[in-house]
Amino acid sequence: MKYCEQKRKIDFILSLIGLIVLSPLFIGIMIAIKLESKGPVFFKQKRVGLHQTHFNILKFRTMRIDAPRDMPTHLLSDPERYITKTGRFLRKTSLDELPQIINILKGEMAVIGPRPALWNQYDLITERDRYKANDVLPGLTGWAQVNGRDELPIEVKAKLDGDYVKEISLKLDIICFFRTIFTVIKSKGVIEGGTSRMLKEIAPSQEEKLK
């Protein structure tokens, strides 16, 4: 049986084990969120899934309930205004993404795959179509995430997603998984500020990469 056919079974088993093992951490985070701010524990947001179908991605809520819903954080002019203290820690450690284990259990996501785009990120969705990156389940982490995350221009991000789809294998998924751990520990590629600041910070390095 090809790996692509086994991948869903592996994802289900890993996510089930992860949910059981991490349940004390889940409970602790839920309590911290409720103690600090009003609103639900989980944040739901419409994202693009397999073959451009839509589903609600789950995250631990890291912002106040009056924050803009369908805008990437790095495009906000003043994201710190909305992010809670608990949320800042969850984002820095990427623990806010843990509820997506439930999305994986439901078959809406995979452990490894292109990160699901917002429903209104039409430029990214269109660019991914060029590389058939919309034809696999989106992932909790992916090849683009371990090669730049928020720093990457859309064209580069979509190309990396396409490279993953073309070369998908157990070996690549294992590499992606362990590189994700390193990336999270180092907090590499995460930008919370506005677009203008982001471009000033990354333009020189990205220009060199694209030459």
PDB file of C-alpha atoms in Angstrom:
ATOM      1  CA  MET A   1       0.000   0.000   0.000  1.00  0.00           C
ATOM      2  CA  LYS A   2       1.353   3.417  -0.956  1.00  0.00           C
ATOM      3  CA  TYR A   3       2.239   5.872   1.796  1.00  0.00           C
ATOM      4  CA  CYS A   4      -0.476   8.328   0.724  1.00  0.00           C
ATOM      5  CA  GLU A   5      -3.056   5.627   1.408  1.00  0.00           C
ATOM      6  CA  GLN A   6      -1.529   4.849   4.819  1.00  0.00           C
ATOM      7  CA  LYS A   7      -1.109   8.487   5.801  1.00  0.00           C
ATOM      8  CA  ARG A   8      -4.691   8.991   7.007  1.00  0.00           C
ATOM      9  CA  LYS A   9      -4.503   5.940   9.303  1.00  0.00           C
ATOM     10  CA  ILE A  10      -1.192   7.131  10.749  1.00  0.00           C
ATOM     11  CA  ASP A  11      -2.602  10.623  11.296  1.00  0.00           C
ATOM     12  CA  PHE A  12      -5.673   9.248  13.091  1.00  0.00           C
ATOM     13  CA  ILE A  13      -3.593   7.066  15.433  1.00  0.00           C
ATOM     14  CA  LEU A  14      -1.091   9.836  16.200  1.00  0.00           C
ATOM     15  CA  SER A  15      -3.806  12.430  16.869  1.00  0.00           C
ATOM     16  CA  LEU A  16      -5.750  10.053  19.124  1.00  0.00           C
ATOM     17  CA  ILE A  17      -2.625   9.279  21.162  1.00  0.00           C
ATOM     18  CA  GLY A  18      -1.744  12.983  21.235  1.00  0.00           C
ATOM     19  CA  LEU A  19      -5.179  13.981  22.507  1.00  0.00           C
ATOM     20  CA  ILE A  20      -5.033  11.438  25.322  1.00  0.00           C
ATOM     21  CA  VAL A  21      -1.444  12.226  26.375  1.00  0.00           C
ATOM     22  CA  LEU A  22      -1.913  15.998  26.166  1.00  0.00           C
ATOM     23  CA  SER A  23      -5.322  16.132  27.860  1.00  0.00           C
ATOM     24  CA  PRO A  24      -3.883  17.540  31.166  1.00  0.00           C
ATOM     25  CA  LEU A  25      -2.183  20.312  29.159  1.00  0.00           C
ATOM     26  CA  PHE A  26      -5.449  20.994  27.320  1.00  0.00           C
ATOM     27  CA  ILE A  27      -7.295  21.391  30.610  1.00  0.00           C
ATOM     28  CA  GLY A  28      -4.642  23.687  32.062  1.00  0.00           C
ATOM     29  CA  ILE A  29      -4.689  25.964  29.020  1.00  0.00           C
ATOM     30  CA  MET A  30      -8.490  26.091  29.004  1.00  0.00           C
ATOM     31  CA  ILE A  31      -8.534  27.183  32.651  1.00  0.00           C
ATOM     32  CA  ALA A  32      -5.889  29.878  32.006  1.00  0.00           C
ATOM     33  CA  ILE A  33      -7.865  31.297  29.080  1.00  0.00           C
ATOM     34  CA  LYS A  34     -11.132  31.437  31.024  1.00  0.00           C
ATOM     35  CA  LEU A  35      -9.492  33.084  34.042  1.00  0.00           C
ATOM     36  CA  GLU A  36      -7.971  35.890  31.985  1.00  0.00           C
ATOM     37  CA  SER A  37     -10.664  36.996  29.555  1.00  0.00           C
ATOM     38  CA  LYS A  38     -14.295  36.652  28.602  1.00  0.00           C
ATOM     39  CA  GLY A  39     -15.298  34.488  25.680  1.00  0.00           C
ATOM     40  CA  PRO A  40     -15.022  30.894  24.469  1.00  0.00           C
ATOM     41  CA  VAL A  41     -11.955  28.741  25.049  1.00  0.00           C
ATOM     42  CA  PHE A  42     -11.712  27.740  21.406  1.00  0.00           C
ATOM     43  CA  PHE A  43     -11.455  30.020  18.408  1.00  0.00           C
ATOM     44  CA  LYS A  44     -13.129  28.787  15.222  1.00  0.00           C
ATOM     45  CA  GLN A  45     -12.223  30.176  11.825  1.00  0.00           C
ATOM     46  CA  LYS A  46     -13.251  29.202   8.293  1.00  0.00           C
ATOM     47  CA  ARG A  47     -10.315  27.731   6.397  1.00  0.00           C
ATOM     48  CA  VAL A  48      -9.709  26.050   3.050  1.00  0.00           C
ATOM     49  CA  GLY A  49      -9.440  22.273   3.157  1.00  0.00           C
ATOM     50  CA  LEU A  50      -9.083  19.420   0.680  1.00  0.00           C
ATOM     51  CA  HIS A  51     -10.078  20.420  -2.884  1.00  0.00           C
ATOM     52  CA  GLN A  52     -10.908  23.944  -1.652  1.00  0.00           C
ATOM     53  CA  THR A  53     -13.774  22.799   0.570  1.00  0.00           C
ATOM     54  CA  HIS A  54     -14.257  24.802   3.750  1.00  0.00           C
ATOM     55  CA  PHE A  55     -14.028  23.701   7.377  1.00  0.00           C
ATOM     56  CA  ASN A  56     -13.723  25.365  10.779  1.00  0.00           C
ATOM     57  CA  ILE A  57     -10.192  25.190  12.131  1.00  0.00           C
ATOM     58  CA  LEU A  58      -9.849  25.044  15.924  1.00  0.00           C
ATOM     59  CA  LYS A  59      -7.359  27.000  17.998  1.00  0.00           C
ATOM     60  CA  PHE A  60      -7.111  28.056  21.601  1.00  0.00           C
ATOM     61  CA  ARG A  61      -8.369  31.637  21.720  1.00  0.00           C
ATOM     62  CA  THR A  62      -5.417  34.014  22.058  1.00  0.00           C
ATOM     63  CA  MET A  63      -7.174  37.325  21.395  1.00  0.00           C
ATOM     64  CA  ARG A  64      -9.951  39.345  22.926  1.00  0.00           C
ATOM     65  CA  ILE A  65     -13.388  38.686  21.452  1.00  0.00           C
ATOM     66  CA  ASP A  66     -13.435  42.113  19.724  1.00  0.00           C
ATOM     67  CA  ALA A  67     -10.435  41.261  17.504  1.00  0.00           C
ATOM     68  CA  PRO A  68     -10.970  41.129  13.691  1.00  0.00           C
ATOM     69  CA  ARG A  69     -11.879  37.547  12.752  1.00  0.00           C
ATOM     70  CA  ASP A  70     -10.839  36.958   9.150  1.00  0.00           C
ATOM     71  CA  MET A  71      -7.506  38.732   8.990  1.00  0.00           C
ATOM     72  CA  PRO A  72      -4.053  37.178   9.537  1.00  0.00           C
ATOM     73  CA  THR A  73      -2.468  38.596  12.686  1.00  0.00           C
ATOM     74  CA  HIS A  74       0.595  39.881  10.850  1.00  0.00           C
ATOM     75  CA  LEU A  75      -1.660  42.115   8.715  1.00  0.00           C
ATOM     76  CA  LEU A  76      -3.096  43.916  11.747  1.00  0.00           C
ATOM     77  CA  SER A  77      -1.588  47.345  12.346  1.00  0.00           C
ATOM     78  CA  ASP A  78      -1.570  46.832  16.129  1.00  0.00           C
ATOM     79  CA  PRO A  79      -1.940  43.124  17.014  1.00  0.00           C
ATOM     80  CA  GLU A  80      -0.659  43.611  20.585  1.00  0.00           C
ATOM     81  CA  ARG A  81      -3.831  45.546  21.292  1.00  0.00           C
ATOM     82  CA  TYR A  82      -5.868  42.367  20.939  1.00  0.00           C
ATOM     83  CA  ILE A  83      -3.573  39.540  22.111  1.00  0.00           C
ATOM     84  CA  THR A  84      -4.043  38.446  25.730  1.00  0.00           C
ATOM     85  CA  LYS A  85      -1.141  37.621  28.071  1.00  0.00           C
ATOM     86  CA  THR A  86      -2.001  33.935  27.962  1.00  0.00           C
ATOM     87  CA  GLY A  87      -2.433  34.218  24.211  1.00  0.00           C
ATOM     88  CA  ARG A  88       1.026  35.713  23.781  1.00  0.00           C
ATOM     89  CA  PHE A  89       2.569  32.688  25.504  1.00  0.00           C
ATOM     90  CA  LEU A  90       0.436  30.247  23.513  1.00  0.00           C
ATOM     91  CA  ARG A  91       1.434  31.878  20.232  1.00  0.00           C
ATOM     92  CA  LYS A  92       5.122  31.992  21.098  1.00  0.00           C
ATOM     93  CA  THR A  93       5.113  28.278  21.902  1.00  0.00           C
ATOM     94  CA  SER A  94       2.567  27.394  19.160  1.00  0.00           C
ATOM     95  CA  LEU A  95       0.402  25.724  21.828  1.00  0.00           C
ATOM     96  CA  ASP A  96      -2.588  27.632  20.436  1.00  0.00           C
ATOM     97  CA  GLU A  97      -2.535  25.175  17.511  1.00  0.00           C
ATOM     98  CA  LEU A  98      -3.054  22.066  19.673  1.00  0.00           C
ATOM     99  CA  PRO A  99      -6.867  21.874  19.256  1.00  0.00           C
ATOM    100  CA  GLN A 100      -6.254  21.098  15.587  1.00  0.00           C
ATOM    101  CA  ILE A 101      -5.609  17.561  16.802  1.00  0.00           C
ATOM    102  CA  ILE A 102      -9.423  17.394  16.822  1.00  0.00           C
ATOM    103  CA  ASN A 103      -9.508  18.540  13.183  1.00  0.00           C
ATOM    104  CA  ILE A 104      -7.071  15.735  12.369  1.00  0.00           C
ATOM    105  CA  LEU A 105      -9.241  13.165  14.153  1.00  0.00           C
ATOM    106  CA  LYS A 106     -12.239  14.347  12.124  1.00  0.00           C
ATOM    107  CA  GLY A 107     -10.334  13.906   8.861  1.00  0.00           C
ATOM    108  CA  GLU A 108     -10.301  17.634   8.041  1.00  0.00           C
ATOM    109  CA  MET A 109      -6.535  17.966   8.458  1.00  0.00           C
ATOM    110  CA  ALA A 110      -3.351  15.907   8.486  1.00  0.00           C
ATOM    111  CA  VAL A 111      -0.374  16.097  10.824  1.00  0.00           C
ATOM    112  CA  ILE A 112       1.843  17.231   7.929  1.00  0.00           C
ATOM    113  CA  GLY A 113       0.595  19.195   4.922  1.00  0.00           C
ATOM    114  CA  PRO A 114       0.186  22.743   3.593  1.00  0.00           C
ATOM    115  CA  ARG A 115      -1.144  25.044   6.318  1.00  0.00           C
ATOM    116  CA  PRO A 116      -4.845  25.743   5.622  1.00  0.00           C
ATOM    117  CA  ALA A 117      -5.397  29.163   4.081  1.00  0.00           C
ATOM    118  CA  LEU A 118      -8.072  31.556   5.288  1.00  0.00           C
ATOM    119  CA  TRP A 119     -11.155  31.371   3.067  1.00  0.00           C
ATOM    120  CA  ASN A 120     -10.440  34.916   1.803  1.00  0.00           C
ATOM    121  CA  GLN A 121      -6.727  34.470   1.023  1.00  0.00           C
ATOM    122  CA  TYR A 122      -7.565  34.180  -2.663  1.00  0.00           C
ATOM    123  CA  ASP A 123      -4.043  34.973  -3.858  1.00  0.00           C
ATOM    124  CA  LEU A 124      -2.525  32.125  -1.830  1.00  0.00           C
ATOM    125  CA  ILE A 125      -5.304  29.688  -2.827  1.00  0.00           C
ATOM    126  CA  THR A 126      -4.861  30.530  -6.514  1.00  0.00           C
ATOM    127  CA  GLU A 127      -1.085  30.225  -6.329  1.00  0.00           C
ATOM    128  CA  ARG A 128      -1.351  26.839  -4.602  1.00  0.00           C
ATOM    129  CA  ASP A 129      -3.573  25.609  -7.435  1.00  0.00           C
ATOM    130  CA  ARG A 130      -0.569  25.914  -9.754  1.00  0.00           C
ATOM    131  CA  TYR A 131       1.217  23.276  -7.687  1.00  0.00           C
ATOM    132  CA  LYS A 132      -1.797  21.073  -6.816  1.00  0.00           C
ATOM    133  CA  ALA A 133      -1.266  21.986  -3.168  1.00  0.00           C
ATOM    134  CA  ASN A 134      -5.028  22.311  -2.661  1.00  0.00           C
ATOM    135  CA  ASP A 135      -5.463  18.625  -3.548  1.00  0.00           C
ATOM    136  CA  VAL A 136      -4.099  17.225  -0.274  1.00  0.00           C
ATOM    137  CA  LEU A 137      -5.311  17.597   3.293  1.00  0.00           C
ATOM    138  CA  PRO A 138      -3.957  20.735   4.976  1.00  0.00           C
ATOM    139  CA  GLY A 139      -1.621  20.089   7.884  1.00  0.00           C
ATOM    140  CA  LEU A 140      -0.916  21.041  11.468  1.00  0.00           C
ATOM    141  CA  THR A 141       2.547  21.877  10.164  1.00  0.00           C
ATOM    142  CA  GLY A 142       4.112  21.775   6.726  1.00  0.00           C
ATOM    143  CA  TRP A 143       7.181  22.178   4.555  1.00  0.00           C
ATOM    144  CA  ALA A 144       6.648  25.941   4.201  1.00  0.00           C
ATOM    145  CA  GLN A 145       6.332  26.289   7.987  1.00  0.00           C
ATOM    146  CA  VAL A 146       9.785  24.811   8.577  1.00  0.00           C
ATOM    147  CA  ASN A 147      11.256  26.992   5.852  1.00  0.00           C
ATOM    148  CA  GLY A 148      10.132  30.461   6.898  1.00  0.00           C
ATOM    149  CA  ARG A 149       6.515  30.518   8.185  1.00  0.00           C
ATOM    150  CA  ASP A 150       5.187  34.113   8.258  1.00  0.00           C
ATOM    151  CA  GLU A 151       8.330  35.455   6.597  1.00  0.00           C
ATOM    152  CA  LEU A 152       7.663  33.865   3.225  1.00  0.00           C
ATOM    153  CA  PRO A 153       6.126  35.707   0.249  1.00  0.00           C
ATOM    154  CA  ILE A 154       3.008  33.983  -1.095  1.00  0.00           C
ATOM    155  CA  GLU A 155       4.774  32.772  -4.258  1.00  0.00           C
ATOM    156  CA  VAL A 156       7.551  31.102  -2.271  1.00  0.00           C
ATOM    157  CA  LYS A 157       5.135  29.598   0.264  1.00  0.00           C
ATOM    158  CA  ALA A 158       2.962  28.079  -2.486  1.00  0.00           C
ATOM    159  CA  LYS A 159       6.039  26.701  -4.275  1.00  0.00           C
ATOM    160  CA  LEU A 160       7.248  25.010  -1.083  1.00  0.00           C
ATOM    161  CA  ASP A 161       3.762  23.536  -0.554  1.00  0.00           C
ATOM    162  CA  GLY A 162       3.924  22.233  -4.117  1.00  0.00           C
ATOM    163  CA  ASP A 163       7.354  20.724  -3.503  1.00  0.00           C
ATOM    164  CA  TYR A 164       5.900  18.850  -0.520  1.00  0.00           C
ATOM    165  CA  VAL A 165       2.974  17.484  -2.558  1.00  0.00           C
ATOM    166  CA  LYS A 166       5.349  16.332  -5.298  1.00  0.00           C
ATOM    167  CA  GLU A 167       7.752  14.574  -2.904  1.00  0.00           C
ATOM    168  CA  ILE A 168       5.316  13.430  -0.194  1.00  0.00           C
ATOM    169  CA  SER A 169       6.680  10.449   1.733  1.00  0.00           C
ATOM    170  CA  LEU A 170       7.068   9.061   5.246  1.00  0.00           C
ATOM    171  CA  LYS A 171      10.678  10.249   5.310  1.00  0.00           C
ATOM    172  CA  LEU A 172       9.685  13.818   4.366  1.00  0.00           C
ATOM    173  CA  ASP A 173       6.916  13.853   6.983  1.00  0.00           C
ATOM    174  CA  ILE A 174       9.348  12.716   9.687  1.00  0.00           C
ATOM    175  CA  ILE A 175      11.838  15.423   8.666  1.00  0.00           C
ATOM    176  CA  CYS A 176       9.041  17.998   8.702  1.00  0.00           C
ATOM    177  CA  PHE A 177       7.856  16.879  12.135  1.00  0.00           C
ATOM    178  CA  PHE A 178      11.247  17.162  13.823  1.00  0.00           C
ATOM    179  CA  ARG A 179      12.141  20.402  12.061  1.00  0.00           C
ATOM    180  CA  THR A 180       8.843  21.806  13.329  1.00  0.00           C
ATOM    181  CA  ILE A 181       9.895  21.079  16.901  1.00  0.00           C
ATOM    182  CA  PHE A 182      13.174  22.930  16.313  1.00  0.00           C
ATOM    183  CA  THR A 183      11.360  25.854  14.634  1.00  0.00           C
ATOM    184  CA  VAL A 184       8.884  26.184  17.517  1.00  0.00           C
ATOM    185  CA  ILE A 185      11.636  26.073  20.149  1.00  0.00           C
ATOM    186  CA  LYS A 186      13.542  28.797  18.311  1.00  0.00           C
ATOM    187  CA  SER A 187      10.325  30.764  17.506  1.00  0.00           C
ATOM    188  CA  LYS A 188      11.653  31.135  13.987  1.00  0.00           C
ATOM    189  CA  GLY A 189       9.635  32.904  11.285  1.00  0.00           C
ATOM    190  CA  VAL A 190       6.841  34.257  13.508  1.00  0.00           C
ATOM    191  CA  ILE A 191       5.880  37.876  12.889  1.00  0.00           C
ATOM    192  CA  GLU A 192       3.053  39.485  14.850  1.00  0.00           C
ATOM    193  CA  GLY A 193       3.455  43.064  13.671  1.00  0.00           C
ATOM    194  CA  GLY A 194       2.008  44.939  10.705  1.00  0.00           C
ATOM    195  CA  THR A 195       2.790  44.300   7.066  1.00  0.00           C
ATOM    196  CA  SER A 196       4.964  47.362   6.585  1.00  0.00           C
ATOM    197  CA  ARG A 197       7.237  46.353   9.468  1.00  0.00           C
ATOM    198  CA  MET A 198       7.350  42.780   8.244  1.00  0.00           C
ATOM    199  CA  LEU A 199       8.443  43.791   4.744  1.00  0.00           C
ATOM    200  CA  LYS A 200      11.175  46.040   6.098  1.00  0.00           C
ATOM    201  CA  GLU A 201      12.514  43.223   8.249  1.00  0.00           C
ATOM    202  CA  ILE A 202      12.488  40.434   5.681  1.00  0.00           C
ATOM    203  CA  ALA A 203      12.936  42.155   2.325  1.00  0.00           C
ATOM    204  CA  PRO A 204      16.761  42.003   2.242  1.00  0.00           C
ATOM    205  CA  SER A 205      16.971  38.303   3.157  1.00  0.00           C
ATOM    206  CA  GLN A 206      14.115  37.272   0.834  1.00  0.00           C
ATOM    207  CA  GLU A 207      15.613  39.257  -2.018  1.00  0.00           C
ATOM    208  CA  GLU A 208      18.811  37.255  -1.672  1.00  0.00           C
ATOM    209  CA  LYS A 209      16.891  33.981  -1.590  1.00  0.00           C
ATOM    210  CA  LEU A 210      14.970  34.783  -4.740  1.00  0.00           C
ATOM    211  CA  LYS A 211      17.995  35.819  -6.815  1.00  0.00           C
TER     212      LYS A 211
END
